[in-house]
Amino acid sequence: VFLQEGRIATSSDLEPCNAIEYAGGLLDLTGEVGRYAVKEATKRNVSEVEKCQVVIDKVLGEFLGAVGLPGGVAKKIDQCKMTLRKIDN
């Protein structure tokens, strides 16, 4: 949905997944968006890279400060932070 429509799929788009599955998938998506950003950066497509940064930053912002998340989701948040740092460089 991201590449085709420029938006992130909602949890209702992905029913019957539960909230934890959606959170994990959303955080996994940031890795894919990061890889796409690197690909676009090699083409010098700055506008696409910036769009990817915004998406990853928004996803990360939704999870920062959240409490009570399962360990797997917390680990994915750390990976998301690393992805954002890679794009920033």
JSON list of C-alpha atoms in Angstrom, two decimals:
[
{"chain": "A", "resi": 1, "resn": "VAL", "atom": "CA", "xyz": [0.00, 0.00, 0.00]},
{"chain": "A", "resi": 2, "resn": "PHE", "atom": "CA", "xyz": [2.87, 2.37, 0.81]},
{"chain": "A", "resi": 3, "resn": "LEU", "atom": "CA", "xyz": [4.47, 2.30, -2.62]},
{"chain": "A", "resi": 4, "resn": "GLN", "atom": "CA", "xyz": [1.17, 2.19, -4.51]},
{"chain": "A", "resi": 5, "resn": "GLU", "atom": "CA", "xyz": [-0.90, 4.66, -2.52]},
{"chain": "A", "resi": 6, "resn": "GLY", "atom": "CA", "xyz": [1.67, 6.48, -0.39]},
{"chain": "A", "resi": 7, "resn": "ARG", "atom": "CA", "xyz": [0.02, 5.48, 2.87]},
{"chain": "A", "resi": 8, "resn": "ILE", "atom": "CA", "xyz": [0.45, 2.91, 5.58]},
{"chain": "A", "resi": 9, "resn": "ALA", "atom": "CA", "xyz": [-2.15, 0.18, 5.82]},
{"chain": "A", "resi": 10, "resn": "THR", "atom": "CA", "xyz": [-4.41, 0.49, 8.84]},
{"chain": "A", "resi": 11, "resn": "SER", "atom": "CA", "xyz": [-5.14, -2.38, 11.18]},
{"chain": "A", "resi": 12, "resn": "SER", "atom": "CA", "xyz": [-8.62, -2.66, 9.64]},
{"chain": "A", "resi": 13, "resn": "ASP", "atom": "CA", "xyz": [-7.00, -3.06, 6.20]},
{"chain": "A", "resi": 14, "resn": "LEU", "atom": "CA", "xyz": [-5.21, -6.10, 7.57]},
{"chain": "A", "resi": 15, "resn": "GLU", "atom": "CA", "xyz": [-7.95, -7.82, 9.53]},
{"chain": "A", "resi": 16, "resn": "PRO", "atom": "CA", "xyz": [-7.96, -10.28, 11.23]},
{"chain": "A", "resi": 17, "resn": "CYS", "atom": "CA", "xyz": [-4.56, -9.33, 12.71]},
{"chain": "A", "resi": 18, "resn": "ASN", "atom": "CA", "xyz": [-4.52, -8.26, 16.34]},
{"chain": "A", "resi": 19, "resn": "ALA", "atom": "CA", "xyz": [-2.91, -5.13, 17.78]},
{"chain": "A", "resi": 20, "resn": "ILE", "atom": "CA", "xyz": [0.41, -6.81, 18.63]},
{"chain": "A", "resi": 21, "resn": "GLU", "atom": "CA", "xyz": [0.67, -8.35, 15.16]},
{"chain": "A", "resi": 22, "resn": "TYR", "atom": "CA", "xyz": [-0.13, -4.99, 13.58]},
{"chain": "A", "resi": 23, "resn": "ALA", "atom": "CA", "xyz": [2.46, -3.20, 15.73]},
{"chain": "A", "resi": 24, "resn": "GLY", "atom": "CA", "xyz": [5.12, -5.76, 14.82]},
{"chain": "A", "resi": 25, "resn": "GLY", "atom": "CA", "xyz": [4.26, -5.56, 11.15]},
{"chain": "A", "resi": 26, "resn": "LEU", "atom": "CA", "xyz": [4.27, -1.78, 11.19]},
{"chain": "A", "resi": 27, "resn": "LEU", "atom": "CA", "xyz": [7.71, -1.73, 12.77]},
{"chain": "A", "resi": 28, "resn": "ASP", "atom": "CA", "xyz": [8.93, -4.34, 10.26]},
{"chain": "A", "resi": 29, "resn": "LEU", "atom": "CA", "xyz": [7.65, -2.08, 7.49]},
{"chain": "A", "resi": 30, "resn": "THR", "atom": "CA", "xyz": [10.08, 0.61, 8.59]},
{"chain": "A", "resi": 31, "resn": "GLY", "atom": "CA", "xyz": [12.97, -1.69, 7.65]},
{"chain": "A", "resi": 32, "resn": "GLU", "atom": "CA", "xyz": [11.50, -2.18, 4.19]},
{"chain": "A", "resi": 33, "resn": "VAL", "atom": "CA", "xyz": [10.95, 1.56, 3.83]},
{"chain": "A", "resi": 34, "resn": "GLY", "atom": "CA", "xyz": [14.56, 2.08, 4.91]},
{"chain": "A", "resi": 35, "resn": "ARG", "atom": "CA", "xyz": [15.81, -0.29, 2.22]},
{"chain": "A", "resi": 36, "resn": "TYR", "atom": "CA", "xyz": [13.64, 1.52, -0.33]},
{"chain": "A", "resi": 37, "resn": "ALA", "atom": "CA", "xyz": [15.14, 4.84, 0.84]},
{"chain": "A", "resi": 38, "resn": "VAL", "atom": "CA", "xyz": [18.66, 3.52, 0.30]},
{"chain": "A", "resi": 39, "resn": "LYS", "atom": "CA", "xyz": [17.70, 2.37, -3.19]},
{"chain": "A", "resi": 40, "resn": "GLU", "atom": "CA", "xyz": [16.25, 5.80, -3.98]},
{"chain": "A", "resi": 41, "resn": "ALA", "atom": "CA", "xyz": [19.29, 7.52, -2.48]},
{"chain": "A", "resi": 42, "resn": "THR", "atom": "CA", "xyz": [21.52, 5.70, -4.97]},
{"chain": "A", "resi": 43, "resn": "LYS", "atom": "CA", "xyz": [19.40, 7.35, -7.68]},
{"chain": "A", "resi": 44, "resn": "ARG", "atom": "CA", "xyz": [19.81, 10.72, -5.95]},
{"chain": "A", "resi": 45, "resn": "ASN", "atom": "CA", "xyz": [16.04, 10.87, -5.45]},
{"chain": "A", "resi": 46, "resn": "VAL", "atom": "CA", "xyz": [16.11, 13.16, -2.42]},
{"chain": "A", "resi": 47, "resn": "SER", "atom": "CA", "xyz": [12.35, 13.72, -2.30]},
{"chain": "A", "resi": 48, "resn": "GLU", "atom": "CA", "xyz": [11.63, 9.98, -1.95]},
{"chain": "A", "resi": 49, "resn": "VAL", "atom": "CA", "xyz": [14.30, 9.59, 0.71]},
{"chain": "A", "resi": 50, "resn": "GLU", "atom": "CA", "xyz": [12.79, 12.48, 2.66]},
{"chain": "A", "resi": 51, "resn": "LYS", "atom": "CA", "xyz": [9.33, 10.94, 2.34]},
{"chain": "A", "resi": 52, "resn": "CYS", "atom": "CA", "xyz": [10.69, 7.69, 3.75]},
{"chain": "A", "resi": 53, "resn": "GLN", "atom": "CA", "xyz": [12.29, 9.54, 6.66]},
{"chain": "A", "resi": 54, "resn": "VAL", "atom": "CA", "xyz": [8.97, 11.15, 7.52]},
{"chain": "A", "resi": 55, "resn": "VAL", "atom": "CA", "xyz": [7.13, 7.82, 7.44]},
{"chain": "A", "resi": 56, "resn": "ILE", "atom": "CA", "xyz": [9.68, 6.07, 9.65]},
{"chain": "A", "resi": 57, "resn": "ASP", "atom": "CA", "xyz": [9.76, 9.01, 12.04]},
{"chain": "A", "resi": 58, "resn": "LYS", "atom": "CA", "xyz": [5.96, 9.01, 12.34]},
{"chain": "A", "resi": 59, "resn": "VAL", "atom": "CA", "xyz": [5.84, 5.27, 13.01]},
{"chain": "A", "resi": 60, "resn": "LEU", "atom": "CA", "xyz": [8.61, 5.55, 15.58]},
{"chain": "A", "resi": 61, "resn": "GLY", "atom": "CA", "xyz": [6.85, 8.48, 17.24]},
{"chain": "A", "resi": 62, "resn": "GLU", "atom": "CA", "xyz": [3.76, 6.36, 17.77]},
{"chain": "A", "resi": 63, "resn": "PHE", "atom": "CA", "xyz": [5.73, 3.82, 19.79]},
{"chain": "A", "resi": 64, "resn": "LEU", "atom": "CA", "xyz": [8.19, 5.95, 21.75]},
{"chain": "A", "resi": 65, "resn": "GLY", "atom": "CA", "xyz": [7.17, 6.15, 25.36]},
{"chain": "A", "resi": 66, "resn": "ALA", "atom": "CA", "xyz": [4.73, 3.25, 25.07]},
{"chain": "A", "resi": 67, "resn": "VAL", "atom": "CA", "xyz": [4.78, 0.98, 28.08]},
{"chain": "A", "resi": 68, "resn": "GLY", "atom": "CA", "xyz": [3.85, -2.65, 28.45]},
{"chain": "A", "resi": 69, "resn": "LEU", "atom": "CA", "xyz": [4.86, -3.70, 24.95]},
{"chain": "A", "resi": 70, "resn": "PRO", "atom": "CA", "xyz": [6.03, -7.30, 24.49]},
{"chain": "A", "resi": 71, "resn": "GLY", "atom": "CA", "xyz": [9.78, -7.79, 24.24]},
{"chain": "A", "resi": 72, "resn": "GLY", "atom": "CA", "xyz": [9.66, -8.54, 20.52]},
{"chain": "A", "resi": 73, "resn": "VAL", "atom": "CA", "xyz": [7.96, -5.24, 19.79]},
{"chain": "A", "resi": 74, "resn": "ALA", "atom": "CA", "xyz": [10.42, -3.36, 21.98]},
{"chain": "A", "resi": 75, "resn": "LYS", "atom": "CA", "xyz": [13.31, -4.89, 20.04]},
{"chain": "A", "resi": 76, "resn": "LYS", "atom": "CA", "xyz": [11.68, -3.83, 16.77]},
{"chain": "A", "resi": 77, "resn": "ILE", "atom": "CA", "xyz": [11.47, -0.26, 18.09]},
{"chain": "A", "resi": 78, "resn": "ASP", "atom": "CA", "xyz": [15.26, -0.31, 18.55]},
{"chain": "A", "resi": 79, "resn": "GLN", "atom": "CA", "xyz": [15.67, -1.61, 15.00]},
{"chain": "A", "resi": 80, "resn": "CYS", "atom": "CA", "xyz": [13.41, 1.18, 13.75]},
{"chain": "A", "resi": 81, "resn": "LYS", "atom": "CA", "xyz": [15.64, 3.75, 15.48]},
{"chain": "A", "resi": 82, "resn": "MET", "atom": "CA", "xyz": [18.68, 2.24, 13.75]},
{"chain": "A", "resi": 83, "resn": "THR", "atom": "CA", "xyz": [16.93, 2.39, 10.38]},
{"chain": "A", "resi": 84, "resn": "LEU", "atom": "CA", "xyz": [16.16, 6.07, 10.87]},
{"chain": "A", "resi": 85, "resn": "ARG", "atom": "CA", "xyz": [19.78, 6.78, 11.83]},
{"chain": "A", "resi": 86, "resn": "LYS", "atom": "CA", "xyz": [21.00, 5.00, 8.68]},
{"chain": "A", "resi": 87, "resn": "ILE", "atom": "CA", "xyz": [18.79, 7.15, 6.48]},
{"chain": "A", "resi": 88, "resn": "ASP", "atom": "CA", "xyz": [19.86, 10.32, 8.28]},
{"chain": "A", "resi": 89, "resn": "ASN", "atom": "CA", "xyz": [23.44, 9.53, 7.37]}
]
